[in-house]
Amino acid sequence: MKLNLVRPMAFIDLETTGIDIVKDRIIQIAVLKVFPDGNEEMKTWIINPTIPIPNASSEIHGIYDEDVKDKPTFAKIAHSLADYINDSDLAGYNSNRFDIPVLIAEFSRVDIDFKLEGRRIIDVQTIFHKMEPRTLRAAYRYYCGEKLEGAHDAANDIRATYEVFKAQLERYENEEYEDKDGNISYPVKNNMDELQEFIPFDFLDPTKRVIYDENNEIIFNFGKYKGKSVAESFKKEPNYYKWMMEKEFSVFTKKAVTKIWESMNQEE
């Protein structure tokens, strides 16, 4: 089927040195760019992460230190990558929790402010888990009726993600979804705006270190001030902001609390 797109959608998959979105680095990027006219374009990069690749990670994706020693660093390809996907909405598999936060962290390290606001961000895994609570391998077999060959290669994985996404749109087009409150809807449509509402992206902080409470106030979700207003906590202990800036919190967390901190100081 042809996706109903108003602008390109970039399906993104990363292979990394590990699963820590703050500390780990990208070693392979695959982007499948799908255009509104149905044309598709695949680009892949192998990246020197500038840190050792743990054997446990290499055993999963098959990329070792020897494979990346002569490859460009992320800094070398960052601007061309940002330009390539800058006109696109974003999609992937578990991308809201991992691939997109890791990618934004890498952009931040090279001083590229790649903005997510205004983009549709579709996580295919979220549709899968909401509609058929199960890995990409299982999703591919379930939706596409085939065994996924070459899993954990970014290009193979993101091609499979794209095929699963199209199959999901066909399978669930007229299927009802009941939320935790018993409300019935038919949310899975070939419409990226409606899908974004069904699988919202947490623009505040995907790492959930800071969250909104029921009154739409930003509160801490960790540590000694868990459940407390960020602004009130900073008033009580101003050095807590400085401590956070010195620690390895994600770029999302730091941006969120910095905005509050700067707002407080402007008011003074």
PDB file of C-alpha atoms in Angstrom:
ATOM      1  CA  MET A   1       0.000   0.000   0.000  1.00  0.00           C
ATOM      2  CA  LYS A   2       1.013   3.612  -0.493  1.00  0.00           C
ATOM      3  CA  LEU A   3       1.299   5.728   2.649  1.00  0.00           C
ATOM      4  CA  ASN A   4      -0.887   8.802   2.875  1.00  0.00           C
ATOM      5  CA  LEU A   5       1.846  11.374   3.435  1.00  0.00           C
ATOM      6  CA  VAL A   6       1.902  15.146   3.177  1.00  0.00           C
ATOM      7  CA  ARG A   7       5.698  15.211   3.378  1.00  0.00           C
ATOM      8  CA  PRO A   8       8.490  12.600   3.449  1.00  0.00           C
ATOM      9  CA  MET A   9       8.690  10.152   6.321  1.00  0.00           C
ATOM     10  CA  ALA A  10      12.151   8.982   7.423  1.00  0.00           C
ATOM     11  CA  PHE A  11      12.153   5.521   8.993  1.00  0.00           C
ATOM     12  CA  ILE A  12      15.262   5.398  11.197  1.00  0.00           C
ATOM     13  CA  ASP A  13      17.087   2.508  12.851  1.00  0.00           C
ATOM     14  CA  LEU A  14      20.322   2.644  14.827  1.00  0.00           C
ATOM     15  CA  GLU A  15      22.857   0.088  15.962  1.00  0.00           C
ATOM     16  CA  THR A  16      24.806   1.344  18.973  1.00  0.00           C
ATOM     17  CA  THR A  17      27.521   0.541  21.475  1.00  0.00           C
ATOM     18  CA  GLY A  18      24.834  -0.172  24.083  1.00  0.00           C
ATOM     19  CA  ILE A  19      21.412   0.821  25.331  1.00  0.00           C
ATOM     20  CA  ASP A  20      22.242   3.831  27.528  1.00  0.00           C
ATOM     21  CA  ILE A  21      20.873   6.824  25.612  1.00  0.00           C
ATOM     22  CA  VAL A  22      23.171   9.206  27.489  1.00  0.00           C
ATOM     23  CA  LYS A  23      26.495   7.338  27.357  1.00  0.00           C
ATOM     24  CA  ASP A  24      26.326   5.060  24.330  1.00  0.00           C
ATOM     25  CA  ARG A  25      27.133   6.002  20.738  1.00  0.00           C
ATOM     26  CA  ILE A  26      25.849   5.212  17.259  1.00  0.00           C
ATOM     27  CA  ILE A  27      27.781   2.767  15.079  1.00  0.00           C
ATOM     28  CA  GLN A  28      25.296   2.261  12.236  1.00  0.00           C
ATOM     29  CA  ILE A  29      22.451   4.384  10.908  1.00  0.00           C
ATOM     30  CA  ALA A  30      19.900   3.339   8.320  1.00  0.00           C
ATOM     31  CA  VAL A  31      17.320   5.755   6.943  1.00  0.00           C
ATOM     32  CA  LEU A  32      14.536   4.623   4.650  1.00  0.00           C
ATOM     33  CA  LYS A  33      13.004   7.836   3.310  1.00  0.00           C
ATOM     34  CA  VAL A  34       9.510   7.407   1.897  1.00  0.00           C
ATOM     35  CA  PHE A  35       8.160  10.256  -0.236  1.00  0.00           C
ATOM     36  CA  PRO A  36       4.510  11.322  -0.648  1.00  0.00           C
ATOM     37  CA  ASP A  37       4.531  10.029  -4.226  1.00  0.00           C
ATOM     38  CA  GLY A  38       5.449   6.551  -2.973  1.00  0.00           C
ATOM     39  CA  ASN A  39       9.118   6.630  -3.986  1.00  0.00           C
ATOM     40  CA  GLU A  40      11.574   5.203  -1.474  1.00  0.00           C
ATOM     41  CA  GLU A  41      15.238   5.945  -0.824  1.00  0.00           C
ATOM     42  CA  MET A  42      17.592   4.065   1.516  1.00  0.00           C
ATOM     43  CA  LYS A  43      20.800   5.466   3.001  1.00  0.00           C
ATOM     44  CA  THR A  44      23.104   3.797   5.514  1.00  0.00           C
ATOM     45  CA  TRP A  45      26.194   4.912   7.391  1.00  0.00           C
ATOM     46  CA  ILE A  46      28.745   2.965   9.438  1.00  0.00           C
ATOM     47  CA  ILE A  47      30.102   5.240  12.179  1.00  0.00           C
ATOM     48  CA  ASN A  48      33.235   5.232  14.307  1.00  0.00           C
ATOM     49  CA  PRO A  49      31.730   5.756  17.767  1.00  0.00           C
ATOM     50  CA  THR A  50      35.088   6.916  19.201  1.00  0.00           C
ATOM     51  CA  ILE A  51      34.575   4.553  22.148  1.00  0.00           C
ATOM     52  CA  PRO A  52      35.088   0.770  22.344  1.00  0.00           C
ATOM     53  CA  ILE A  53      32.191  -1.444  21.275  1.00  0.00           C
ATOM     54  CA  PRO A  54      31.436  -3.982  24.026  1.00  0.00           C
ATOM     55  CA  ASN A  55      31.593  -7.598  22.863  1.00  0.00           C
ATOM     56  CA  ALA A  56      28.057  -8.173  24.128  1.00  0.00           C
ATOM     57  CA  SER A  57      26.797  -5.520  21.700  1.00  0.00           C
ATOM     58  CA  SER A  58      28.976  -6.731  18.813  1.00  0.00           C
ATOM     59  CA  GLU A  59      27.594 -10.245  19.219  1.00  0.00           C
ATOM     60  CA  ILE A  60      24.108  -8.843  18.596  1.00  0.00           C
ATOM     61  CA  HIS A  61      24.682  -6.638  15.543  1.00  0.00           C
ATOM     62  CA  GLY A  62      27.923  -8.119  14.214  1.00  0.00           C
ATOM     63  CA  ILE A  63      29.872  -4.847  14.151  1.00  0.00           C
ATOM     64  CA  TYR A  64      33.252  -4.869  15.916  1.00  0.00           C
ATOM     65  CA  ASP A  65      35.907  -2.243  16.685  1.00  0.00           C
ATOM     66  CA  GLU A  66      37.923  -3.425  13.664  1.00  0.00           C
ATOM     67  CA  ASP A  67      34.944  -2.712  11.397  1.00  0.00           C
ATOM     68  CA  VAL A  68      34.643   0.939  12.406  1.00  0.00           C
ATOM     69  CA  LYS A  69      38.234   2.056  13.017  1.00  0.00           C
ATOM     70  CA  ASP A  70      38.516   3.720   9.573  1.00  0.00           C
ATOM     71  CA  LYS A  71      34.912   4.932   9.351  1.00  0.00           C
ATOM     72  CA  PRO A  72      33.848   8.581   9.799  1.00  0.00           C
ATOM     73  CA  THR A  73      32.766   9.836  13.202  1.00  0.00           C
ATOM     74  CA  PHE A  74      29.226  11.072  13.724  1.00  0.00           C
ATOM     75  CA  ALA A  75      30.546  14.636  13.608  1.00  0.00           C
ATOM     76  CA  LYS A  76      31.678  14.048  10.003  1.00  0.00           C
ATOM     77  CA  ILE A  77      28.247  12.967   8.737  1.00  0.00           C
ATOM     78  CA  ALA A  78      26.000  14.877  11.147  1.00  0.00           C
ATOM     79  CA  HIS A  79      25.239  17.878   8.934  1.00  0.00           C
ATOM     80  CA  SER A  80      24.494  15.816   5.833  1.00  0.00           C
ATOM     81  CA  LEU A  81      22.254  13.512   7.886  1.00  0.00           C
ATOM     82  CA  ALA A  82      20.412  16.427   9.471  1.00  0.00           C
ATOM     83  CA  ASP A  83      19.895  18.026   6.049  1.00  0.00           C
ATOM     84  CA  TYR A  84      18.647  14.724   4.627  1.00  0.00           C
ATOM     85  CA  ILE A  85      15.903  14.225   7.219  1.00  0.00           C
ATOM     86  CA  ASN A  86      15.138  17.841   8.037  1.00  0.00           C
ATOM     87  CA  ASP A  87      12.106  17.913   5.714  1.00  0.00           C
ATOM     88  CA  SER A  88      10.709  14.668   7.099  1.00  0.00           C
ATOM     89  CA  ASP A  89       8.457  13.229   9.732  1.00  0.00           C
ATOM     90  CA  LEU A  90      10.146  10.426  11.669  1.00  0.00           C
ATOM     91  CA  ALA A  91       9.317   6.785  12.278  1.00  0.00           C
ATOM     92  CA  GLY A  92      10.959   3.645  13.579  1.00  0.00           C
ATOM     93  CA  TYR A  93      10.583   0.638  15.834  1.00  0.00           C
ATOM     94  CA  ASN A  94      10.911   1.525  19.532  1.00  0.00           C
ATOM     95  CA  SER A  95      12.173   4.842  18.160  1.00  0.00           C
ATOM     96  CA  ASN A  96      10.383   7.076  20.663  1.00  0.00           C
ATOM     97  CA  ARG A  97      12.209   5.481  23.573  1.00  0.00           C
ATOM     98  CA  PHE A  98      15.573   4.752  21.979  1.00  0.00           C
ATOM     99  CA  ASP A  99      16.537   5.681  18.403  1.00  0.00           C
ATOM    100  CA  ILE A 100      15.262   9.266  18.408  1.00  0.00           C
ATOM    101  CA  PRO A 101      16.629  10.185  21.881  1.00  0.00           C
ATOM    102  CA  VAL A 102      20.029   8.661  20.970  1.00  0.00           C
ATOM    103  CA  LEU A 103      20.057  10.514  17.638  1.00  0.00           C
ATOM    104  CA  ILE A 104      19.164  13.839  19.275  1.00  0.00           C
ATOM    105  CA  ALA A 105      21.887  13.277  21.882  1.00  0.00           C
ATOM    106  CA  GLU A 106      24.441  12.705  19.105  1.00  0.00           C
ATOM    107  CA  PHE A 107      23.285  15.845  17.260  1.00  0.00           C
ATOM    108  CA  SER A 108      23.569  17.800  20.486  1.00  0.00           C
ATOM    109  CA  ARG A 109      27.181  16.711  20.989  1.00  0.00           C
ATOM    110  CA  VAL A 110      28.120  18.336  17.677  1.00  0.00           C
ATOM    111  CA  ASP A 111      26.039  21.466  18.360  1.00  0.00           C
ATOM    112  CA  ILE A 112      23.227  20.669  15.915  1.00  0.00           C
ATOM    113  CA  ASP A 113      19.838  21.667  17.309  1.00  0.00           C
ATOM    114  CA  PHE A 114      17.680  19.196  15.402  1.00  0.00           C
ATOM    115  CA  LYS A 115      14.137  20.118  16.352  1.00  0.00           C
ATOM    116  CA  LEU A 116      11.391  17.547  16.814  1.00  0.00           C
ATOM    117  CA  GLU A 117       8.538  19.967  17.376  1.00  0.00           C
ATOM    118  CA  GLY A 118       6.231  20.226  14.376  1.00  0.00           C
ATOM    119  CA  ARG A 119       7.081  16.753  13.114  1.00  0.00           C
ATOM    120  CA  ARG A 120       4.864  13.690  13.173  1.00  0.00           C
ATOM    121  CA  ILE A 121       6.739  10.984  15.062  1.00  0.00           C
ATOM    122  CA  ILE A 122       5.438   7.460  14.586  1.00  0.00           C
ATOM    123  CA  ASP A 123       6.671   4.520  16.657  1.00  0.00           C
ATOM    124  CA  VAL A 124       5.634   1.311  14.904  1.00  0.00           C
ATOM    125  CA  GLN A 125       6.341  -0.732  18.024  1.00  0.00           C
ATOM    126  CA  THR A 126       3.788   1.261  19.997  1.00  0.00           C
ATOM    127  CA  ILE A 127       1.061   0.405  17.488  1.00  0.00           C
ATOM    128  CA  PHE A 128       2.127  -3.235  17.694  1.00  0.00           C
ATOM    129  CA  HIS A 129       2.156  -3.318  21.500  1.00  0.00           C
ATOM    130  CA  LYS A 130      -1.154  -1.531  21.809  1.00  0.00           C
ATOM    131  CA  MET A 131      -2.949  -3.584  19.206  1.00  0.00           C
ATOM    132  CA  GLU A 132      -1.152  -6.927  19.612  1.00  0.00           C
ATOM    133  CA  PRO A 133       0.726  -6.825  22.952  1.00  0.00           C
ATOM    134  CA  ARG A 134       4.723  -8.740  21.534  1.00  0.00           C
ATOM    135  CA  THR A 135      10.055  -8.031  18.993  1.00  0.00           C
ATOM    136  CA  LEU A 136      10.443  -6.897  15.477  1.00  0.00           C
ATOM    137  CA  ARG A 137      11.041 -10.507  14.463  1.00  0.00           C
ATOM    138  CA  ALA A 138       7.667 -11.544  15.893  1.00  0.00           C
ATOM    139  CA  ALA A 139       5.936  -8.523  14.375  1.00  0.00           C
ATOM    140  CA  TYR A 140       7.380  -9.272  10.930  1.00  0.00           C
ATOM    141  CA  ARG A 141       6.266 -12.901  11.060  1.00  0.00           C
ATOM    142  CA  TYR A 142       2.834 -11.898  12.403  1.00  0.00           C
ATOM    143  CA  TYR A 143       2.058  -9.100   9.961  1.00  0.00           C
ATOM    144  CA  CYS A 144       4.041 -10.102   6.899  1.00  0.00           C
ATOM    145  CA  GLY A 145       3.851 -13.897   7.202  1.00  0.00           C
ATOM    146  CA  GLU A 146       7.580 -14.357   6.690  1.00  0.00           C
ATOM    147  CA  LYS A 147      10.691 -15.038   8.750  1.00  0.00           C
ATOM    148  CA  LEU A 148      12.923 -11.983   9.229  1.00  0.00           C
ATOM    149  CA  GLU A 149      16.370 -12.784   7.845  1.00  0.00           C
ATOM    150  CA  GLY A 150      19.418 -10.786   8.901  1.00  0.00           C
ATOM    151  CA  ALA A 151      17.931  -9.249  12.041  1.00  0.00           C
ATOM    152  CA  HIS A 152      20.047  -6.658  13.891  1.00  0.00           C
ATOM    153  CA  ASP A 153      21.412  -5.222  10.682  1.00  0.00           C
ATOM    154  CA  ALA A 154      20.041  -1.674  10.604  1.00  0.00           C
ATOM    155  CA  ALA A 155      19.101  -1.765   6.918  1.00  0.00           C
ATOM    156  CA  ASN A 156      17.313  -5.111   7.236  1.00  0.00           C
ATOM    157  CA  ASP A 157      15.583  -4.067  10.448  1.00  0.00           C
ATOM    158  CA  ILE A 158      14.275  -0.759   9.153  1.00  0.00           C
ATOM    159  CA  ARG A 159      13.045  -2.309   5.897  1.00  0.00           C
ATOM    160  CA  ALA A 160      11.157  -4.860   8.013  1.00  0.00           C
ATOM    161  CA  THR A 161       9.804  -2.027  10.204  1.00  0.00           C
ATOM    162  CA  TYR A 162       8.475  -0.229   7.122  1.00  0.00           C
ATOM    163  CA  GLU A 163       6.769  -3.397   5.848  1.00  0.00           C
ATOM    164  CA  VAL A 164       5.255  -4.069   9.289  1.00  0.00           C
ATOM    165  CA  PHE A 165       3.942  -0.496   9.450  1.00  0.00           C
ATOM    166  CA  LYS A 166       2.160  -0.796   6.105  1.00  0.00           C
ATOM    167  CA  ALA A 167       0.697  -4.151   7.125  1.00  0.00           C
ATOM    168  CA  GLN A 168      -0.534  -2.637  10.400  1.00  0.00           C
ATOM    169  CA  LEU A 169      -2.359   0.126   8.566  1.00  0.00           C
ATOM    170  CA  GLU A 170      -4.139  -2.424   6.381  1.00  0.00           C
ATOM    171  CA  ARG A 171      -4.928  -4.847   9.216  1.00  0.00           C
ATOM    172  CA  TYR A 172      -6.277  -2.335  11.741  1.00  0.00           C
ATOM    173  CA  GLU A 173      -7.971   0.169   9.440  1.00  0.00           C
ATOM    174  CA  ASN A 174     -11.451  -0.669  10.734  1.00  0.00           C
ATOM    175  CA  GLU A 175     -10.559  -2.415  13.993  1.00  0.00           C
ATOM    176  CA  GLU A 176     -11.733  -0.977  17.282  1.00  0.00           C
ATOM    177  CA  TYR A 177      -9.432  -0.100  20.164  1.00  0.00           C
ATOM    178  CA  GLU A 178     -10.632   0.056  23.761  1.00  0.00           C
ATOM    179  CA  ASP A 179      -8.569   2.225  26.102  1.00  0.00           C
ATOM    180  CA  LYS A 180      -8.177   1.743  29.855  1.00  0.00           C
ATOM    181  CA  ASP A 181     -11.323   3.800  30.491  1.00  0.00           C
ATOM    182  CA  GLY A 182     -13.461   1.678  28.187  1.00  0.00           C
ATOM    183  CA  ASN A 183     -13.612   4.230  25.378  1.00  0.00           C
ATOM    184  CA  ILE A 184     -13.925   2.732  21.898  1.00  0.00           C
ATOM    185  CA  SER A 185     -12.208   4.249  18.866  1.00  0.00           C
ATOM    186  CA  TYR A 186     -10.795   3.270  15.467  1.00  0.00           C
ATOM    187  CA  PRO A 187      -7.411   5.012  15.682  1.00  0.00           C
ATOM    188  CA  VAL A 188      -5.210   3.156  13.183  1.00  0.00           C
ATOM    189  CA  LYS A 189      -5.653   4.899   9.857  1.00  0.00           C
ATOM    190  CA  ASN A 190      -3.416   5.837   6.953  1.00  0.00           C
ATOM    191  CA  ASN A 191      -3.286   9.330   8.367  1.00  0.00           C
ATOM    192  CA  MET A 192      -0.133  10.462  10.170  1.00  0.00           C
ATOM    193  CA  ASP A 193      -1.874  13.160  12.225  1.00  0.00           C
ATOM    194  CA  GLU A 194      -4.355  10.676  13.686  1.00  0.00           C
ATOM    195  CA  LEU A 195      -1.621   8.114  14.317  1.00  0.00           C
ATOM    196  CA  GLN A 196       0.397  10.743  16.174  1.00  0.00           C
ATOM    197  CA  GLU A 197      -2.538  11.230  18.529  1.00  0.00           C
ATOM    198  CA  PHE A 198      -2.748   7.468  19.095  1.00  0.00           C
ATOM    199  CA  ILE A 199       0.985   7.084  19.814  1.00  0.00           C
ATOM    200  CA  PRO A 200       2.060  10.471  21.217  1.00  0.00           C
ATOM    201  CA  PHE A 201       5.741  11.370  21.528  1.00  0.00           C
ATOM    202  CA  ASP A 202       6.905  12.842  24.829  1.00  0.00           C
ATOM    203  CA  PHE A 203       8.507  16.070  23.620  1.00  0.00           C
ATOM    204  CA  LEU A 204       9.255  17.122  27.213  1.00  0.00           C
ATOM    205  CA  ASP A 205      11.559  14.255  28.182  1.00  0.00           C
ATOM    206  CA  PRO A 206      11.402  10.731  26.679  1.00  0.00           C
ATOM    207  CA  THR A 207      13.693   9.526  29.491  1.00  0.00           C
ATOM    208  CA  LYS A 208      10.927  10.419  31.986  1.00  0.00           C
ATOM    209  CA  ARG A 209      13.273  12.163  34.439  1.00  0.00           C
ATOM    210  CA  VAL A 210      10.852  15.090  34.405  1.00  0.00           C
ATOM    211  CA  ILE A 211       7.154  14.705  33.640  1.00  0.00           C
ATOM    212  CA  TYR A 212       3.883  16.617  33.757  1.00  0.00           C
ATOM    213  CA  ASP A 213       1.604  16.051  36.727  1.00  0.00           C
ATOM    214  CA  GLU A 214      -2.195  16.088  36.608  1.00  0.00           C
ATOM    215  CA  ASN A 215      -2.141  19.895  36.825  1.00  0.00           C
ATOM    216  CA  ASN A 216       0.212  20.154  33.828  1.00  0.00           C
ATOM    217  CA  GLU A 217       3.083  21.251  36.059  1.00  0.00           C
ATOM    218  CA  ILE A 218       6.557  19.840  35.414  1.00  0.00           C
ATOM    219  CA  ILE A 219       7.742  17.668  38.303  1.00  0.00           C
ATOM    220  CA  PHE A 220      10.738  15.470  39.032  1.00  0.00           C
ATOM    221  CA  ASN A 221      10.271  11.743  38.479  1.00  0.00           C
ATOM    222  CA  PHE A 222      13.435  10.600  40.279  1.00  0.00           C
ATOM    223  CA  GLY A 223      15.614  11.280  43.302  1.00  0.00           C
ATOM    224  CA  LYS A 224      14.921  13.142  46.483  1.00  0.00           C
ATOM    225  CA  TYR A 225      12.490  15.560  44.820  1.00  0.00           C
ATOM    226  CA  LYS A 226      10.456  12.891  43.029  1.00  0.00           C
ATOM    227  CA  GLY A 227       6.869  14.083  42.682  1.00  0.00           C
ATOM    228  CA  LYS A 228       7.862  17.666  43.517  1.00  0.00           C
ATOM    229  CA  SER A 229       7.641  20.721  41.280  1.00  0.00           C
ATOM    230  CA  VAL A 230      10.911  21.402  39.446  1.00  0.00           C
ATOM    231  CA  ALA A 231      10.540  25.140  39.958  1.00  0.00           C
ATOM    232  CA  GLU A 232       9.777  24.816  43.683  1.00  0.00           C
ATOM    233  CA  SER A 233      12.642  22.357  44.135  1.00  0.00           C
ATOM    234  CA  PHE A 234      15.070  24.784  42.498  1.00  0.00           C
ATOM    235  CA  LYS A 235      13.818  27.579  44.746  1.00  0.00           C
ATOM    236  CA  LYS A 236      14.421  25.383  47.758  1.00  0.00           C
ATOM    237  CA  GLU A 237      17.846  24.197  46.571  1.00  0.00           C
ATOM    238  CA  PRO A 238      19.295  26.335  43.746  1.00  0.00           C
ATOM    239  CA  ASN A 239      22.461  24.226  43.583  1.00  0.00           C
ATOM    240  CA  TYR A 240      20.363  21.257  42.466  1.00  0.00           C
ATOM    241  CA  TYR A 241      20.187  22.766  38.973  1.00  0.00           C
ATOM    242  CA  LYS A 242      23.974  23.082  38.815  1.00  0.00           C
ATOM    243  CA  TRP A 243      24.299  19.481  40.013  1.00  0.00           C
ATOM    244  CA  MET A 244      21.997  18.284  37.235  1.00  0.00           C
ATOM    245  CA  MET A 245      23.967  20.158  34.586  1.00  0.00           C
ATOM    246  CA  GLU A 246      27.171  18.432  35.733  1.00  0.00           C
ATOM    247  CA  LYS A 247      25.673  14.931  35.723  1.00  0.00           C
ATOM    248  CA  GLU A 248      24.957  12.641  32.762  1.00  0.00           C
ATOM    249  CA  PHE A 249      21.291  13.397  32.246  1.00  0.00           C
ATOM    250  CA  SER A 250      19.889  13.331  28.714  1.00  0.00           C
ATOM    251  CA  VAL A 251      19.818  16.450  26.547  1.00  0.00           C
ATOM    252  CA  PHE A 252      15.995  16.376  26.864  1.00  0.00           C
ATOM    253  CA  THR A 253      16.105  16.473  30.672  1.00  0.00           C
ATOM    254  CA  LYS A 254      18.670  19.254  30.704  1.00  0.00           C
ATOM    255  CA  LYS A 255      16.750  21.335  28.171  1.00  0.00           C
ATOM    256  CA  ALA A 256      13.513  20.993  30.144  1.00  0.00           C
ATOM    257  CA  VAL A 257      14.991  22.021  33.499  1.00  0.00           C
ATOM    258  CA  THR A 258      17.129  24.766  31.935  1.00  0.00           C
ATOM    259  CA  LYS A 259      14.017  26.355  30.464  1.00  0.00           C
ATOM    260  CA  ILE A 260      12.435  26.404  33.918  1.00  0.00           C
ATOM    261  CA  TRP A 261      15.640  27.676  35.549  1.00  0.00           C
ATOM    262  CA  GLU A 262      16.027  30.520  33.040  1.00  0.00           C
ATOM    263  CA  SER A 263      12.364  31.467  33.402  1.00  0.00           C
ATOM    264  CA  MET A 264      12.750  31.661  37.187  1.00  0.00           C
ATOM    265  CA  ASN A 265      15.794  33.893  36.924  1.00  0.00           C
ATOM    266  CA  GLN A 266      14.149  36.177  34.369  1.00  0.00           C
ATOM    267  CA  GLU A 267      11.255  36.695  36.770  1.00  0.00           C
ATOM    268  CA  GLU A 268      13.713  37.838  39.400  1.00  0.00           C
TER     269      GLU A 268
END
